[in-house]
PDB file of C-alpha atoms in Angstrom:
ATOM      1  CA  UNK K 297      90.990  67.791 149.131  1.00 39.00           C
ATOM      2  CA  UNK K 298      87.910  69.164 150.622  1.00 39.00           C
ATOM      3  CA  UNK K 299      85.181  70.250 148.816  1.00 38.00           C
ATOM      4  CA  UNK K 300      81.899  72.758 149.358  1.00 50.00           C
ATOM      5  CA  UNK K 301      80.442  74.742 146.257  1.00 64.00           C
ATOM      6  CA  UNK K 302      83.096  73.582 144.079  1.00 77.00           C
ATOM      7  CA  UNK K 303      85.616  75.245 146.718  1.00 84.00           C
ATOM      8  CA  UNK K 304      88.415  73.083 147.396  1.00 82.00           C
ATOM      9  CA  UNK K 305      90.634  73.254 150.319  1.00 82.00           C
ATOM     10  CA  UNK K 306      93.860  72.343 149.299  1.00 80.00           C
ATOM     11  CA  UNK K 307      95.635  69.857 151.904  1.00 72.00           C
ATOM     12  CA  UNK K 308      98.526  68.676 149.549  1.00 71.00           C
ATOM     13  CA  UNK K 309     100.221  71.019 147.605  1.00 70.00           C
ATOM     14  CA  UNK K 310     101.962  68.412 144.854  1.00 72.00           C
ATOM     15  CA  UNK K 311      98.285  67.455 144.082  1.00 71.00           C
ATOM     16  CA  UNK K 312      98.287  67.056 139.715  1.00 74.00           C
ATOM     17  CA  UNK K 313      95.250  69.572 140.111  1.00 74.00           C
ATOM     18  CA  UNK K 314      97.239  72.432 141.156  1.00 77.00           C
ATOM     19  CA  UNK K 315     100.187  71.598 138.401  1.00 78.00           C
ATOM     20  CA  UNK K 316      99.904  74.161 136.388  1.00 82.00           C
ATOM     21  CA  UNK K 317     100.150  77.032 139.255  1.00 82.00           C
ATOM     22  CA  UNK K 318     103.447  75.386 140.756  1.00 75.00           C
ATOM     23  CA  UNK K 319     104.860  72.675 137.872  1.00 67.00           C
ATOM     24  CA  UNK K 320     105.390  74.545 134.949  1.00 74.00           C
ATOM     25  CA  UNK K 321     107.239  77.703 133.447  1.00 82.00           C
ATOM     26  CA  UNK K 322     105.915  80.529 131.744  1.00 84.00           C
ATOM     27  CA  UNK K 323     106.685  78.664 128.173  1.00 86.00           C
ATOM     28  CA  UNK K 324     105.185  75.319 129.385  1.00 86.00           C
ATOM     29  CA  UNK K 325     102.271  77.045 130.172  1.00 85.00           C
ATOM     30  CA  UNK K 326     101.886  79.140 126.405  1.00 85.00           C
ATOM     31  CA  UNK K 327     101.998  75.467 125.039  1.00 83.00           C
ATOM     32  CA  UNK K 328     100.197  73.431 127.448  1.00 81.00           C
ATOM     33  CA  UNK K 329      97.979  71.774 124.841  1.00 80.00           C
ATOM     34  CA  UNK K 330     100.267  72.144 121.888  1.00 77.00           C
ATOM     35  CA  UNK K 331      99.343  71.858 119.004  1.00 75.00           C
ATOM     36  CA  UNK K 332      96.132  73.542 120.070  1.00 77.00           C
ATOM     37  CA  UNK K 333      97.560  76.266 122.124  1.00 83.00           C
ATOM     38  CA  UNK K 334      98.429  77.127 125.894  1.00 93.00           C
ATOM     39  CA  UNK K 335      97.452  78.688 129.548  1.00 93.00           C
ATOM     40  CA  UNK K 336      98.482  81.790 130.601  1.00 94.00           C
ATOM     41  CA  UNK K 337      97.881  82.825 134.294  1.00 92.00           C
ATOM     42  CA  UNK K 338      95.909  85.945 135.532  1.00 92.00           C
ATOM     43  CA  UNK K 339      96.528  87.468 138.653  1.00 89.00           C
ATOM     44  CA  UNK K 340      94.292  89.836 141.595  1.00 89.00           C
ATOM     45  CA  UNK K 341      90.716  90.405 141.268  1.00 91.00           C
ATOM     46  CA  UNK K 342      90.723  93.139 139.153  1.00 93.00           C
ATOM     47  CA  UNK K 343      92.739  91.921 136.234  1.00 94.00           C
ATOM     48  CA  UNK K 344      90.758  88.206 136.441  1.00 95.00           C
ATOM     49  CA  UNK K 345      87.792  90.278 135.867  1.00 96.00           C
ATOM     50  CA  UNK K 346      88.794  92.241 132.814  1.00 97.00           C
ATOM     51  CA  UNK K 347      89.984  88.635 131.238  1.00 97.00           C
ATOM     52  CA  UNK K 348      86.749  87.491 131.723  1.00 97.00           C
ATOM     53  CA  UNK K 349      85.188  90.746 130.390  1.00 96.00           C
ATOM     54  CA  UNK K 350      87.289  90.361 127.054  1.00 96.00           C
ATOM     55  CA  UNK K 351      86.033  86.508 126.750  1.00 96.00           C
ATOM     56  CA  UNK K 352      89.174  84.595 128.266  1.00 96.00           C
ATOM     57  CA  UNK K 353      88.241  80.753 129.482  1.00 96.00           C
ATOM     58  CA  UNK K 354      88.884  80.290 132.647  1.00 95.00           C
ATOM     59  CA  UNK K 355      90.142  76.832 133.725  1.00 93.00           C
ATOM     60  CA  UNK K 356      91.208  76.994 137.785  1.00 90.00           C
ATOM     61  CA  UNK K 357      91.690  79.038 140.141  1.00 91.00           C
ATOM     62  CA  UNK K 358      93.417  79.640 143.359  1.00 88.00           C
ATOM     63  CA  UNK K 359      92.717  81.922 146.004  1.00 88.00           C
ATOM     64  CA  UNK K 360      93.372  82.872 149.815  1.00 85.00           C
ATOM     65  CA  UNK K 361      90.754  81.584 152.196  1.00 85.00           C
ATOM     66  CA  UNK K 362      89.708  85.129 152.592  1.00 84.00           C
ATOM     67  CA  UNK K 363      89.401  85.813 148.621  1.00 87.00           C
ATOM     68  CA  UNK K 364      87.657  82.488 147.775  1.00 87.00           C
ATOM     69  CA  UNK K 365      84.226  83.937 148.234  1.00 88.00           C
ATOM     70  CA  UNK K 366      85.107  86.483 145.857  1.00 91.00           C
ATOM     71  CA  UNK K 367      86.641  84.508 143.311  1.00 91.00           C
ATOM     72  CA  UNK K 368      83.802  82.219 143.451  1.00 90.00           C
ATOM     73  CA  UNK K 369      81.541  85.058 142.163  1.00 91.00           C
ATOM     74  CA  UNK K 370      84.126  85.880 139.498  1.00 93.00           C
ATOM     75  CA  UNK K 371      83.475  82.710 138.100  1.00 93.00           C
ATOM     76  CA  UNK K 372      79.606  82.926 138.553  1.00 90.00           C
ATOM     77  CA  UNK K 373      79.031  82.001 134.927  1.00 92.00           C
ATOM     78  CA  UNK K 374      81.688  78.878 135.357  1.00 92.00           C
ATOM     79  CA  UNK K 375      80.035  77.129 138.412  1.00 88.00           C
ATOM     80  CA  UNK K 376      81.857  74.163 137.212  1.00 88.00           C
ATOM     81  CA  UNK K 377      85.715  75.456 137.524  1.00 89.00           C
ATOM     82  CA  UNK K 378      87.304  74.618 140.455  1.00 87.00           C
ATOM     83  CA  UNK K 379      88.311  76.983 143.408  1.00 90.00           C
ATOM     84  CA  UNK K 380      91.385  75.972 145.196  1.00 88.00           C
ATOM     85  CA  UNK K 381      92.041  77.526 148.643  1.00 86.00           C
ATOM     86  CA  UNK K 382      94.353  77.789 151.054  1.00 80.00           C
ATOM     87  CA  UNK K 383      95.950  80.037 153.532  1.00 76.00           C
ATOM     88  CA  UNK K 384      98.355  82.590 152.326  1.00 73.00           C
ATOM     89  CA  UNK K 385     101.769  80.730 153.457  1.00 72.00           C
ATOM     90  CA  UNK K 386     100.329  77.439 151.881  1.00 71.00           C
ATOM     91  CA  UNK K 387      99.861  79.256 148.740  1.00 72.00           C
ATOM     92  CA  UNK K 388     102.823  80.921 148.595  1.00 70.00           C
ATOM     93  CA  UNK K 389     104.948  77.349 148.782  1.00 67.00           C
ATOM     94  CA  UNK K 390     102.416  76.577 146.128  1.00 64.00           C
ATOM     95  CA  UNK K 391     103.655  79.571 143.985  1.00 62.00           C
ATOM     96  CA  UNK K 392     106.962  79.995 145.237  1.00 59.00           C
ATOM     97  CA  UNK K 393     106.359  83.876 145.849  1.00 57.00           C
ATOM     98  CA  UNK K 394     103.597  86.257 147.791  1.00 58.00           C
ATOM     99  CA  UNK K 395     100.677  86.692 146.343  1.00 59.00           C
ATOM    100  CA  UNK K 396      99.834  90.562 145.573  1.00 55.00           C
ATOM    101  CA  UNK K 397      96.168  90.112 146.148  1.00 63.00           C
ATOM    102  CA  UNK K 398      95.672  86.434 147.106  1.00 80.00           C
ATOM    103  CA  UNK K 399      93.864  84.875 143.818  1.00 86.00           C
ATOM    104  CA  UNK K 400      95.551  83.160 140.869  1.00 89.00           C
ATOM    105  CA  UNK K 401      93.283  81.790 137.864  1.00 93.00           C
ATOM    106  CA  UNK K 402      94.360  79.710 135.092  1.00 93.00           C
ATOM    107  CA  UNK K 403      92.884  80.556 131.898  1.00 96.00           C
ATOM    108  CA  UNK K 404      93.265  79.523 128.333  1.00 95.00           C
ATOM    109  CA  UNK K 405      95.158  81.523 125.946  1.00 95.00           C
ATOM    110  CA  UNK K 406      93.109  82.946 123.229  1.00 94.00           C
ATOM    111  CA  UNK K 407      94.576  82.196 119.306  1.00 93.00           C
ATOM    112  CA  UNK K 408      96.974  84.785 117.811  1.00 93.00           C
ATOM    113  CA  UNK K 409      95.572  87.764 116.775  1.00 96.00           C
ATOM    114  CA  UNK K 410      96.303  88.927 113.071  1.00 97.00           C
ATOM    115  CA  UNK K 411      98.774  91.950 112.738  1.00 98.00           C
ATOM    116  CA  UNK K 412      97.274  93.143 109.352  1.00 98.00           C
ATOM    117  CA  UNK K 413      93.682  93.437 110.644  1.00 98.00           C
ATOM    118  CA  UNK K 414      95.533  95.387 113.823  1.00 98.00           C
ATOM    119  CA  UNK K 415      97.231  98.403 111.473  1.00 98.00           C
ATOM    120  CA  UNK K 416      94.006  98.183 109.648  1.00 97.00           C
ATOM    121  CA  UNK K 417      91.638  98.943 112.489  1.00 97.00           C
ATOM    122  CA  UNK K 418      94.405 101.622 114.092  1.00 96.00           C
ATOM    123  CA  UNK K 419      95.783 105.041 113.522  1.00 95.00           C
ATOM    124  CA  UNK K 420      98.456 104.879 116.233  1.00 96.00           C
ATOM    125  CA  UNK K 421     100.462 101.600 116.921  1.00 97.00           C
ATOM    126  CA  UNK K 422     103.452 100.909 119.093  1.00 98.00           C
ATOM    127  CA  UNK K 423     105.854  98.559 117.635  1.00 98.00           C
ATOM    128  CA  UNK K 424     107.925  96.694 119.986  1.00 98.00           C
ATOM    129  CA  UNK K 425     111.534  94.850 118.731  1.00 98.00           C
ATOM    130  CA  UNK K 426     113.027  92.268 121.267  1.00 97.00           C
ATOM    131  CA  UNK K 427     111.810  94.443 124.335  1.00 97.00           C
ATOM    132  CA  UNK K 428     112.824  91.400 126.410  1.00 95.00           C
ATOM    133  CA  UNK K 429     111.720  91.705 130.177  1.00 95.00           C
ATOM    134  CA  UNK K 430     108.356  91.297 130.985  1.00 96.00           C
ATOM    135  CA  UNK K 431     108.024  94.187 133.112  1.00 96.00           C
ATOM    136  CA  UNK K 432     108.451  96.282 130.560  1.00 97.00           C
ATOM    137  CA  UNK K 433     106.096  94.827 128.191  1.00 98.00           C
ATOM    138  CA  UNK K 434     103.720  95.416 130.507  1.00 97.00           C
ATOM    139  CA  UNK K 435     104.383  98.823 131.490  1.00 97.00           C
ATOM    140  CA  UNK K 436     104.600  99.917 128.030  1.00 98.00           C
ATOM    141  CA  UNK K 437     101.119  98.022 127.082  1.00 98.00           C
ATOM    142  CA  UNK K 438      99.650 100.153 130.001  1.00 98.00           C
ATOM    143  CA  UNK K 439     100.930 103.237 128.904  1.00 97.00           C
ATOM    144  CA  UNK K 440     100.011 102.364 125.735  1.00 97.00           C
ATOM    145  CA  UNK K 441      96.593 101.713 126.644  1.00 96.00           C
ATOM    146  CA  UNK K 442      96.823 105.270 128.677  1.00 95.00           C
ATOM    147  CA  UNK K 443      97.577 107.407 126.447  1.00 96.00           C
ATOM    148  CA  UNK K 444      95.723 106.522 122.764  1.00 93.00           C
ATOM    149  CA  UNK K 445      97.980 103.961 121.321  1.00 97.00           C
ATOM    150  CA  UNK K 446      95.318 101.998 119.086  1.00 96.00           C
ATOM    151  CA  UNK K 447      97.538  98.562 118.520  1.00 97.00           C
ATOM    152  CA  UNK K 448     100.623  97.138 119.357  1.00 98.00           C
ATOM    153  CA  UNK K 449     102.693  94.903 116.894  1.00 98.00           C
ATOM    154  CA  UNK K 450     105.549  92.736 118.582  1.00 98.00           C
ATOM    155  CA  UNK K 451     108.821  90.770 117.078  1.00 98.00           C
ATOM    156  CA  UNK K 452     109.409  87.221 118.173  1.00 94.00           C
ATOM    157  CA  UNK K 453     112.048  88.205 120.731  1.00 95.00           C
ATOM    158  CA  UNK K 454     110.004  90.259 122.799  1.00 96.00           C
ATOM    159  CA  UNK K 455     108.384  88.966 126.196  1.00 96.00           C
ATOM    160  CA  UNK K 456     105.310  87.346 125.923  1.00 96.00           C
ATOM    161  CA  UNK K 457     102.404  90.158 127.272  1.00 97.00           C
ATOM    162  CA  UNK K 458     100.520  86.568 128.802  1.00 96.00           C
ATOM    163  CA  UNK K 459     103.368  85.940 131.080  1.00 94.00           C
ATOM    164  CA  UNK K 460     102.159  87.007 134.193  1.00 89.00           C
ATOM    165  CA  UNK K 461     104.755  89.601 135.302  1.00 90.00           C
ATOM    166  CA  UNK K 462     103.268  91.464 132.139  1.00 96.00           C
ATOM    167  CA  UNK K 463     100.315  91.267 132.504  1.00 96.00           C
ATOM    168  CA  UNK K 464     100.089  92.188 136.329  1.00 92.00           C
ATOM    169  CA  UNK K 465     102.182  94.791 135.206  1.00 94.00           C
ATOM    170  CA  UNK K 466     100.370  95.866 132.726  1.00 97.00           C
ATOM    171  CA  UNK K 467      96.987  95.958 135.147  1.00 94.00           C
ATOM    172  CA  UNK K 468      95.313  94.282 132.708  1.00 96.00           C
ATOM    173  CA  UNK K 469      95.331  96.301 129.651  1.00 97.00           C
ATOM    174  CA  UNK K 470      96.654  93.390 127.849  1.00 98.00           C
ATOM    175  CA  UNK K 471      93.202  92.380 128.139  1.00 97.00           C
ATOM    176  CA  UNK K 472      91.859  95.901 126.561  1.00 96.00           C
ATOM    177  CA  UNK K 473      94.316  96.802 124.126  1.00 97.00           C
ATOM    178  CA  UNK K 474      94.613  94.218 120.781  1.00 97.00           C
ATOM    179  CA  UNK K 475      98.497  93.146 120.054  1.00 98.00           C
ATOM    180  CA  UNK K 476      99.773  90.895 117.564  1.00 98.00           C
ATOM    181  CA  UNK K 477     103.332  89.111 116.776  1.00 98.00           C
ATOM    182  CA  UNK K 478     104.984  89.975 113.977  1.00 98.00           C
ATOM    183  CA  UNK K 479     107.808  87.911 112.071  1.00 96.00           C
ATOM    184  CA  UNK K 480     108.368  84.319 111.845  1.00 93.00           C
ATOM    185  CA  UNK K 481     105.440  82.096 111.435  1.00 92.00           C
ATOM    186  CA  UNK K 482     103.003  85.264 111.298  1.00 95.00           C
ATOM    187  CA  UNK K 483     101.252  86.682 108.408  1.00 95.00           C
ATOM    188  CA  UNK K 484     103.531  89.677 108.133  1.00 97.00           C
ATOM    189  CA  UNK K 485     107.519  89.341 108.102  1.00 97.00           C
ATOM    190  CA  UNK K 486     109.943  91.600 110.429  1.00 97.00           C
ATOM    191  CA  UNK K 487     111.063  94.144 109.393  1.00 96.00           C
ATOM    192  CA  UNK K 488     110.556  94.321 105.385  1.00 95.00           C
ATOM    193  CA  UNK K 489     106.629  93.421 105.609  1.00 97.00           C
ATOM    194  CA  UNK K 490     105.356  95.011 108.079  1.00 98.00           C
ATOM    195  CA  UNK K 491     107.071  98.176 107.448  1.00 97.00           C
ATOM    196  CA  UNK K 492     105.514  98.129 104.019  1.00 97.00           C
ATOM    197  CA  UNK K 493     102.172  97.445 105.081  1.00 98.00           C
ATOM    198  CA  UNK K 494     102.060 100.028 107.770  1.00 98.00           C
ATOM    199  CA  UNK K 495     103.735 102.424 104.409  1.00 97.00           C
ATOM    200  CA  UNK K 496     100.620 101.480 102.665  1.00 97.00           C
ATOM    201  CA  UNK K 497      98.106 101.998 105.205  1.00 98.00           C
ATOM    202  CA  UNK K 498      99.498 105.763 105.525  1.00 97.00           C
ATOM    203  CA  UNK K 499     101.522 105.687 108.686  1.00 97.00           C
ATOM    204  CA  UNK K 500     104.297 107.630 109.579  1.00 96.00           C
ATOM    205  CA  UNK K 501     106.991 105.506 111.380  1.00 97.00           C
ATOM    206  CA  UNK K 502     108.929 106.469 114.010  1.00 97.00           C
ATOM    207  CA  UNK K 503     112.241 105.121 115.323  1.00 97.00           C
ATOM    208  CA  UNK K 504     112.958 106.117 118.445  1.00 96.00           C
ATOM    209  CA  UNK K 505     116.752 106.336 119.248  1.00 93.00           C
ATOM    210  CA  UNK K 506     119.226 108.365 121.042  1.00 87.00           C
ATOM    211  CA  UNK K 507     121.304 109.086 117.878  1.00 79.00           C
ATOM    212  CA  UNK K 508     122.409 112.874 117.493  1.00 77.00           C
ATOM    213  CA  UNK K 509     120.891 113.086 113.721  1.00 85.00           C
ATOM    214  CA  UNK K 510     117.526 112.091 114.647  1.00 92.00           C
ATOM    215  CA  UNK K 511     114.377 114.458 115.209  1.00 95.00           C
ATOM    216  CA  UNK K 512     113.336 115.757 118.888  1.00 94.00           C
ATOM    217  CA  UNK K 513     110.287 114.478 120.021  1.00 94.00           C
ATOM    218  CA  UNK K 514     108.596 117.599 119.733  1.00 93.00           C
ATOM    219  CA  UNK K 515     109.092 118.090 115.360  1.00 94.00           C
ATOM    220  CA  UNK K 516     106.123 119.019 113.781  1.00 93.00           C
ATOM    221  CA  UNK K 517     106.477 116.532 110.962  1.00 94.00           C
ATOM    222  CA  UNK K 518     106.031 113.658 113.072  1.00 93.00           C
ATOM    223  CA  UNK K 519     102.248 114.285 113.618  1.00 91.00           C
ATOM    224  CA  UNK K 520     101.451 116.211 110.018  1.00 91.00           C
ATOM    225  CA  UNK K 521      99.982 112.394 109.080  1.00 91.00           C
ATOM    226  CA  UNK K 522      96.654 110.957 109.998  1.00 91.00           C
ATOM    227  CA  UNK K 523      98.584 107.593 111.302  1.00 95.00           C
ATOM    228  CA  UNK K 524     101.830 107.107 113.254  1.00 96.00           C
ATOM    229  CA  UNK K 525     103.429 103.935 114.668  1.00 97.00           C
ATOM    230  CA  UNK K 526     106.348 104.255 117.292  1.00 97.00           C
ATOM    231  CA  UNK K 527     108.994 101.801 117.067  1.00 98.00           C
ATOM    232  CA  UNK K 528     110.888 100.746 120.346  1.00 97.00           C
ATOM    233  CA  UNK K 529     113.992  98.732 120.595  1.00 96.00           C
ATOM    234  CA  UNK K 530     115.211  96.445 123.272  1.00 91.00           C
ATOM    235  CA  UNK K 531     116.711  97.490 126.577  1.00 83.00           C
ATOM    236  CA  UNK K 532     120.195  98.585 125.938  1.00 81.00           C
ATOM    237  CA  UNK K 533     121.008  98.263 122.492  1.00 86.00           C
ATOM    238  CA  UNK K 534     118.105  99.472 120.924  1.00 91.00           C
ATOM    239  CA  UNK K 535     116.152  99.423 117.629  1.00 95.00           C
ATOM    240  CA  UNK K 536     118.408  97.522 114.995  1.00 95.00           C
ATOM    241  CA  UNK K 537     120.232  99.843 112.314  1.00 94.00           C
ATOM    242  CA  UNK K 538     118.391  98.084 109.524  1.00 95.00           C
ATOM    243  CA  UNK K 539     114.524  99.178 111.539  1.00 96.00           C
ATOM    244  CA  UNK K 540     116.057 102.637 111.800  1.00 95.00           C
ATOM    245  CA  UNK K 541     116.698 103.021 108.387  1.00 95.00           C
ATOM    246  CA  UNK K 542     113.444 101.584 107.082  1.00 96.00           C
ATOM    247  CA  UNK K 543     111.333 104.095 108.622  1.00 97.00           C
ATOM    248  CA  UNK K 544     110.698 107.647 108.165  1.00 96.00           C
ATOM    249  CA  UNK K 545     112.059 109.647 111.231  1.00 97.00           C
ATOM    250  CA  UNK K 546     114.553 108.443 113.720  1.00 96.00           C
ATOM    251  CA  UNK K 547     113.304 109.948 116.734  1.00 96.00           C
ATOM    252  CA  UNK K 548     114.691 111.002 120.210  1.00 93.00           C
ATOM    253  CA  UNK K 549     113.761 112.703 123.489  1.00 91.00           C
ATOM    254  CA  UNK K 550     116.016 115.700 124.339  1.00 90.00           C
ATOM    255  CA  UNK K 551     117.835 115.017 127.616  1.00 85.00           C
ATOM    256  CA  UNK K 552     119.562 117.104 130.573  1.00 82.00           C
ATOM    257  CA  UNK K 553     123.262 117.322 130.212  1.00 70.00           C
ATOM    258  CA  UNK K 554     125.020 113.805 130.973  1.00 71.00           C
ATOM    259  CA  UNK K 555     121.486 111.553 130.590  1.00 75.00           C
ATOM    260  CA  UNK K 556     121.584 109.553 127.378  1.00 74.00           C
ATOM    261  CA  UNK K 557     118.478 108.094 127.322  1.00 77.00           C
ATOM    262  CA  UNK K 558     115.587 106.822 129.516  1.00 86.00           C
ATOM    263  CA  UNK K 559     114.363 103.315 129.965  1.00 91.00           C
ATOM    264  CA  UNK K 560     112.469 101.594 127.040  1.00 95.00           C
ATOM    265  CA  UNK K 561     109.051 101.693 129.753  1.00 95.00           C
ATOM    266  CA  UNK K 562     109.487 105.582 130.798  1.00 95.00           C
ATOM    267  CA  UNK K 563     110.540 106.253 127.156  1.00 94.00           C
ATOM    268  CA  UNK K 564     107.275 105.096 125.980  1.00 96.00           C
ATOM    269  CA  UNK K 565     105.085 106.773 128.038  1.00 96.00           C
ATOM    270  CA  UNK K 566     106.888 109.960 127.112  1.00 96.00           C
ATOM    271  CA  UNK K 567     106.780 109.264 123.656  1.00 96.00           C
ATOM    272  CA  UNK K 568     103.065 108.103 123.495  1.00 96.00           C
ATOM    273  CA  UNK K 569     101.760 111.404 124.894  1.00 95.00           C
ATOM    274  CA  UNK K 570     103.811 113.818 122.481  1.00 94.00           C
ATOM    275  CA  UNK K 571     102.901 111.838 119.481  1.00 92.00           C
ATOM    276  CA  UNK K 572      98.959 110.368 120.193  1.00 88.00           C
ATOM    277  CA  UNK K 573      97.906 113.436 121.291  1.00 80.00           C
ATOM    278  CA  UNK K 574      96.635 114.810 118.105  1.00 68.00           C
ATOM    279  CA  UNK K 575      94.669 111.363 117.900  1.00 66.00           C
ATOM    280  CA  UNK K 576      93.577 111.406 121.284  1.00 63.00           C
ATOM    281  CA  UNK K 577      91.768 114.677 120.431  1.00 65.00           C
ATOM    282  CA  UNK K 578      89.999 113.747 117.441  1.00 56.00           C
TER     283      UNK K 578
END
């Protein structure tokens, strides 16, 4: 490796230094120093910077020849973290795909946030049950962050919003937006406990589901609270029948003839407008 400023110029792609952008998995990565927590990998310019602006520590970083200049004054306060660089087909052997924007950086994942501190700080909150692809964690996040959702509470079988699909997907409003897990080995148990503290904080909870007995999007009784929190249920099957029946409206968006329902992303965004914009407004 060369080296000038602390930019490197990678010559051997196996290098140890570069392991964790080409030698680990999303879930190697969220426990790379287990027990004392994990790496999660930001991607383009613009969503390194709003890491950095909401106190992530960054670690590496790798960039196109043409971006290293730029990353270097990213990293302005970190004069000591490392710049790899390399042209764009060297990097993406490194990767194994294209880089959108030509700069990786590898920073350290921040520790868990609380859920109850979450629903206390909010009055809207998206709730997310084993919403299992990345993508749309991260679309959701964004158009949670969009469109006035204050918080947003996930199981244990959802996606993890650090992978980096979700997060580039998200445009960085993982970064903006707090989130918490909910469930096993968190302060608040799925469903049972969180349900009753978001009951006792004064939130209205909505289950959104195709079912014909539920309420149309539009029902005045869903906003008559101060607080609401949307529920969302994995691709395909949905909320479970025992979240449903815990909370206070099942909700649904009224379709065209012969559509039964719209993906758990576009469903969101749908759904976060009707129901935030009372909030939004005050």
């Amino acid at each position: 490796m060369e080296m000038k400023d602390n930019i490197r110029q990678v010559t051997d792609i196996s290098a140890p230094e570069l392991a964790v952008f080409n030698q680990s998995s999303e879930r190697q990565l969220a426990h790379y120093f287990e027990p004392h927590g994990g790496i999660f990998i930001a991607e383009t310019g613009e969503v390194i910077s709003l890491a950095l602006q909401a106190g992530m520590e960054p670690l590496a970083a790798l960039a196109a020849n043409g971006k290293a200049g730029q990353m270097r004054r990213l990293l302005e306060r970190w004069p000591h973290i490392p710049v790899w660089t390399a042209e764009e087909s060297v990097l993406t052997n490194i990767t194994g795909y294209r880089l959108t924007r030509g700069m990786l950086c590898a920073m350290r994942r921040p520790a868990p946030a609380d859920p109850r501190q979450i629903i206390k700080n909010a009055r809207s909150l998206a709730i997310l049950e084993n919403v299992m692809n990345p993508t749309n964690v991260g679309a959701i996040i964004r158009s949670a962050a969009a469109l006035g959702v204050e918080g947003i509470l996930l199981t244990k079988g959802c996606s993890d919003p650090l992978y980096r699909r979700a997060i580039r997907v998200s445009t960085g409003n993982v970064f903006k937006i707090p989130w918490a897990w909910v469930g096993e080995d968190t302060p608040l148990s799925w469903p049972q406990g969180t349900l009753a503290m978001l009951k006792e904080a004064g939130f209205t909870t909505a289950a959104m589901t195709p079912g014909e007995n539920s309420l149309p999007l539009d029902d005045p009784r869903l906003t008559a609270g101060s607080k609401v929190a949307v529920l969302l249920g994995t691709e395909g099957e949905g909320l479970q029948q025992q979240t449903i029946m815990a909370c206070d409206y099942a909700v649904r968006i009224p379709m065209s003839a012969g559509v039964d329902s719209l993906n758990v992303a576009a469903a969101s965004a749908v759904t976060f407008w009707q129901l935030c914009r009372k909030k939004r407004n005050m």
